[in-house]
Amino acid sequence: MIKAETICSFHTRTDDGLFVVRMKEGVSETIEMARENGQALMRLLGDDAPLPLLIDFTLGSGQDSETRQYYANHSGDWCTKAAILVNSPVARVMGNIYMGLNKPKVPTRLFTLEEAAMAWLKND
């Protein structure tokens, strides 16, 4: 397992070939934070091909539109598909807006259960 930390999240590359990003509590993510997260994922990736990504957004408090667009445009640089873990109806609405308006470059789904998200990520 390889780990990194940025101002807004914890990043892990698991031994079974997944990225897990857990947002820190109460952080409203900015474009600068998103770029730092992208750089952290690229460092963890090294010379390997992109990996499936779990984003645990249950403690985060939001993102601005520029940040959402950054992730939509660059997610394919470090991941093959993304599962976003949410825990409230508001977060689910925001996630659906993200997917509808920003059109991520990789398959992206919302989940409320981490086990279901992990199963989807591990399924080719």
PDB file of C-alpha atoms in Angstrom:
ATOM      1  CA  MET A   1       0.000   0.000   0.000  1.00  0.00           C
ATOM      2  CA  ILE A   2       1.335   3.446  -0.955  1.00  0.00           C
ATOM      3  CA  LYS A   3      -0.030   6.627   0.644  1.00  0.00           C
ATOM      4  CA  ALA A   4       0.030  10.391   0.116  1.00  0.00           C
ATOM      5  CA  GLU A   5      -1.711  13.355   1.734  1.00  0.00           C
ATOM      6  CA  THR A   6      -2.738  16.698   0.289  1.00  0.00           C
ATOM      7  CA  ILE A   7      -4.320  19.729   1.924  1.00  0.00           C
ATOM      8  CA  CYS A   8      -7.816  18.338   1.339  1.00  0.00           C
ATOM      9  CA  SER A   9      -7.538  14.548   1.117  1.00  0.00           C
ATOM     10  CA  PHE A  10      -5.762  11.276   1.838  1.00  0.00           C
ATOM     11  CA  HIS A  11      -4.668   9.140  -1.138  1.00  0.00           C
ATOM     12  CA  THR A  12      -3.936   5.422  -1.105  1.00  0.00           C
ATOM     13  CA  ARG A  13      -2.833   3.060  -3.831  1.00  0.00           C
ATOM     14  CA  THR A  14      -3.966  -0.334  -2.581  1.00  0.00           C
ATOM     15  CA  ASP A  15      -2.134  -3.607  -3.051  1.00  0.00           C
ATOM     16  CA  ASP A  16      -5.004  -4.877  -5.213  1.00  0.00           C
ATOM     17  CA  GLY A  17      -4.622  -2.097  -7.786  1.00  0.00           C
ATOM     18  CA  LEU A  18      -7.058   0.643  -6.791  1.00  0.00           C
ATOM     19  CA  PHE A  19      -6.781   4.285  -5.839  1.00  0.00           C
ATOM     20  CA  VAL A  20      -8.757   5.413  -2.792  1.00  0.00           C
ATOM     21  CA  VAL A  21      -9.135   9.145  -2.127  1.00  0.00           C
ATOM     22  CA  ARG A  22     -10.810  10.209   1.115  1.00  0.00           C
ATOM     23  CA  MET A  23     -11.747  13.864   1.432  1.00  0.00           C
ATOM     24  CA  LYS A  24     -10.930  15.543   4.723  1.00  0.00           C
ATOM     25  CA  GLU A  25     -13.828  16.664   6.876  1.00  0.00           C
ATOM     26  CA  GLY A  26     -15.459  19.969   6.018  1.00  0.00           C
ATOM     27  CA  VAL A  27     -13.153  20.859   3.126  1.00  0.00           C
ATOM     28  CA  SER A  28     -14.656  22.757   0.208  1.00  0.00           C
ATOM     29  CA  GLU A  29     -12.316  21.855  -2.625  1.00  0.00           C
ATOM     30  CA  THR A  30     -10.828  24.525  -4.892  1.00  0.00           C
ATOM     31  CA  ILE A  31      -9.102  24.213  -8.258  1.00  0.00           C
ATOM     32  CA  GLU A  32      -5.686  24.527  -6.583  1.00  0.00           C
ATOM     33  CA  MET A  33      -6.549  21.605  -4.307  1.00  0.00           C
ATOM     34  CA  ALA A  34      -7.792  19.577  -7.279  1.00  0.00           C
ATOM     35  CA  ARG A  35      -4.538  20.140  -9.152  1.00  0.00           C
ATOM     36  CA  GLU A  36      -2.579  19.070  -6.066  1.00  0.00           C
ATOM     37  CA  ASN A  37      -4.733  15.921  -5.851  1.00  0.00           C
ATOM     38  CA  GLY A  38      -4.116  15.158  -9.528  1.00  0.00           C
ATOM     39  CA  GLN A  39      -0.365  15.504  -9.013  1.00  0.00           C
ATOM     40  CA  ALA A  40      -0.499  13.219  -5.955  1.00  0.00           C
ATOM     41  CA  LEU A  41      -2.355  10.546  -7.939  1.00  0.00           C
ATOM     42  CA  MET A  42       0.140  10.801 -10.796  1.00  0.00           C
ATOM     43  CA  ARG A  43       3.022  10.349  -8.325  1.00  0.00           C
ATOM     44  CA  LEU A  44       1.329   7.270  -6.840  1.00  0.00           C
ATOM     45  CA  LEU A  45       0.673   5.932 -10.340  1.00  0.00           C
ATOM     46  CA  GLY A  46       4.270   6.301 -11.460  1.00  0.00           C
ATOM     47  CA  ASP A  47       4.844   4.672 -14.837  1.00  0.00           C
ATOM     48  CA  ASP A  48       1.850   2.345 -14.509  1.00  0.00           C
ATOM     49  CA  ALA A  49      -1.415   2.518 -16.439  1.00  0.00           C
ATOM     50  CA  PRO A  50      -4.388   4.338 -14.864  1.00  0.00           C
ATOM     51  CA  LEU A  51      -6.257   2.493 -12.095  1.00  0.00           C
ATOM     52  CA  PRO A  52      -9.874   2.361 -10.876  1.00  0.00           C
ATOM     53  CA  LEU A  53     -10.576   5.118  -8.318  1.00  0.00           C
ATOM     54  CA  LEU A  54     -12.828   5.324  -5.257  1.00  0.00           C
ATOM     55  CA  ILE A  55     -13.502   8.892  -4.091  1.00  0.00           C
ATOM     56  CA  ASP A  56     -14.944   8.994  -0.580  1.00  0.00           C
ATOM     57  CA  PHE A  57     -16.706  12.342  -0.515  1.00  0.00           C
ATOM     58  CA  THR A  58     -18.747  11.613   2.621  1.00  0.00           C
ATOM     59  CA  LEU A  59     -16.840  14.145   4.747  1.00  0.00           C
ATOM     60  CA  GLY A  60     -16.166  16.761   2.033  1.00  0.00           C
ATOM     61  CA  SER A  61     -18.320  19.837   1.784  1.00  0.00           C
ATOM     62  CA  GLY A  62     -18.273  20.632  -1.927  1.00  0.00           C
ATOM     63  CA  GLN A  63     -16.385  21.783  -4.984  1.00  0.00           C
ATOM     64  CA  ASP A  64     -16.624  24.815  -7.213  1.00  0.00           C
ATOM     65  CA  SER A  65     -17.492  24.462 -10.909  1.00  0.00           C
ATOM     66  CA  GLU A  66     -13.886  24.925 -12.072  1.00  0.00           C
ATOM     67  CA  THR A  67     -12.811  22.049  -9.830  1.00  0.00           C
ATOM     68  CA  ARG A  68     -15.547  19.759 -11.145  1.00  0.00           C
ATOM     69  CA  GLN A  69     -14.560  20.569 -14.741  1.00  0.00           C
ATOM     70  CA  TYR A  70     -10.892  19.871 -13.968  1.00  0.00           C
ATOM     71  CA  TYR A  71     -11.728  16.399 -12.675  1.00  0.00           C
ATOM     72  CA  ALA A  72     -14.000  15.667 -15.611  1.00  0.00           C
ATOM     73  CA  ASN A  73     -11.294  16.659 -18.099  1.00  0.00           C
ATOM     74  CA  HIS A  74      -8.305  15.034 -16.384  1.00  0.00           C
ATOM     75  CA  SER A  75      -9.642  11.961 -14.582  1.00  0.00           C
ATOM     76  CA  GLY A  76      -8.563   9.705 -17.464  1.00  0.00           C
ATOM     77  CA  ASP A  77      -4.956  10.704 -16.742  1.00  0.00           C
ATOM     78  CA  TRP A  78      -4.943   8.613 -13.552  1.00  0.00           C
ATOM     79  CA  CYS A  79      -8.045   6.419 -13.509  1.00  0.00           C
ATOM     80  CA  THR A  80      -9.962   3.975 -15.696  1.00  0.00           C
ATOM     81  CA  LYS A  81     -13.259   4.510 -13.884  1.00  0.00           C
ATOM     82  CA  ALA A  82     -14.422   6.335 -10.778  1.00  0.00           C
ATOM     83  CA  ALA A  83     -16.838   5.467  -7.988  1.00  0.00           C
ATOM     84  CA  ILE A  84     -17.933   8.424  -5.862  1.00  0.00           C
ATOM     85  CA  LEU A  85     -19.085   7.571  -2.350  1.00  0.00           C
ATOM     86  CA  VAL A  86     -21.742   9.951  -1.001  1.00  0.00           C
ATOM     87  CA  ASN A  87     -23.874   9.865   2.137  1.00  0.00           C
ATOM     88  CA  SER A  88     -26.628  12.425   1.708  1.00  0.00           C
ATOM     89  CA  PRO A  89     -29.362  13.289  -0.764  1.00  0.00           C
ATOM     90  CA  VAL A  90     -27.728  16.684  -1.393  1.00  0.00           C
ATOM     91  CA  ALA A  91     -24.380  15.049  -2.225  1.00  0.00           C
ATOM     92  CA  ARG A  92     -26.162  12.618  -4.574  1.00  0.00           C
ATOM     93  CA  VAL A  93     -27.832  15.537  -6.391  1.00  0.00           C
ATOM     94  CA  MET A  94     -24.475  17.336  -6.677  1.00  0.00           C
ATOM     95  CA  GLY A  95     -22.839  14.152  -7.978  1.00  0.00           C
ATOM     96  CA  ASN A  96     -25.538  13.706 -10.596  1.00  0.00           C
ATOM     97  CA  ILE A  97     -25.139  17.338 -11.655  1.00  0.00           C
ATOM     98  CA  TYR A  98     -21.374  16.788 -11.954  1.00  0.00           C
ATOM     99  CA  MET A  99     -21.857  13.753 -14.176  1.00  0.00           C
ATOM    100  CA  GLY A 100     -24.566  15.383 -16.264  1.00  0.00           C
ATOM    101  CA  LEU A 101     -22.947  18.765 -16.846  1.00  0.00           C
ATOM    102  CA  ASN A 102     -19.247  17.973 -16.775  1.00  0.00           C
ATOM    103  CA  LYS A 103     -19.278  14.623 -18.601  1.00  0.00           C
ATOM    104  CA  PRO A 104     -16.295  12.814 -17.017  1.00  0.00           C
ATOM    105  CA  LYS A 105     -13.918  11.127 -19.491  1.00  0.00           C
ATOM    106  CA  VAL A 106     -14.143   7.819 -17.602  1.00  0.00           C
ATOM    107  CA  PRO A 107     -17.181   5.795 -16.473  1.00  0.00           C
ATOM    108  CA  THR A 108     -18.344   7.340 -13.193  1.00  0.00           C
ATOM    109  CA  ARG A 109     -21.027   6.195 -10.765  1.00  0.00           C
ATOM    110  CA  LEU A 110     -22.341   7.297  -7.383  1.00  0.00           C
ATOM    111  CA  PHE A 111     -22.621   4.904  -4.443  1.00  0.00           C
ATOM    112  CA  THR A 112     -23.813   5.087  -0.855  1.00  0.00           C
ATOM    113  CA  LEU A 113     -22.119   1.820   0.199  1.00  0.00           C
ATOM    114  CA  GLU A 114     -18.355   1.429  -0.059  1.00  0.00           C
ATOM    115  CA  GLU A 115     -18.650  -2.333  -0.578  1.00  0.00           C
ATOM    116  CA  ALA A 116     -20.837  -1.827  -3.663  1.00  0.00           C
ATOM    117  CA  ALA A 117     -18.468   0.819  -5.025  1.00  0.00           C
ATOM    118  CA  MET A 118     -15.450  -1.454  -4.569  1.00  0.00           C
ATOM    119  CA  ALA A 119     -17.242  -4.376  -6.237  1.00  0.00           C
ATOM    120  CA  TRP A 120     -18.068  -2.199  -9.256  1.00  0.00           C
ATOM    121  CA  LEU A 121     -14.496  -0.909  -9.475  1.00  0.00           C
ATOM    122  CA  LYS A 122     -13.037  -4.419  -9.373  1.00  0.00           C
ATOM    123  CA  ASN A 123     -15.439  -5.727 -12.040  1.00  0.00           C
ATOM    124  CA  ASP A 124     -14.001  -5.442 -15.541  1.00  0.00           C
TER     125      ASP A 124
END
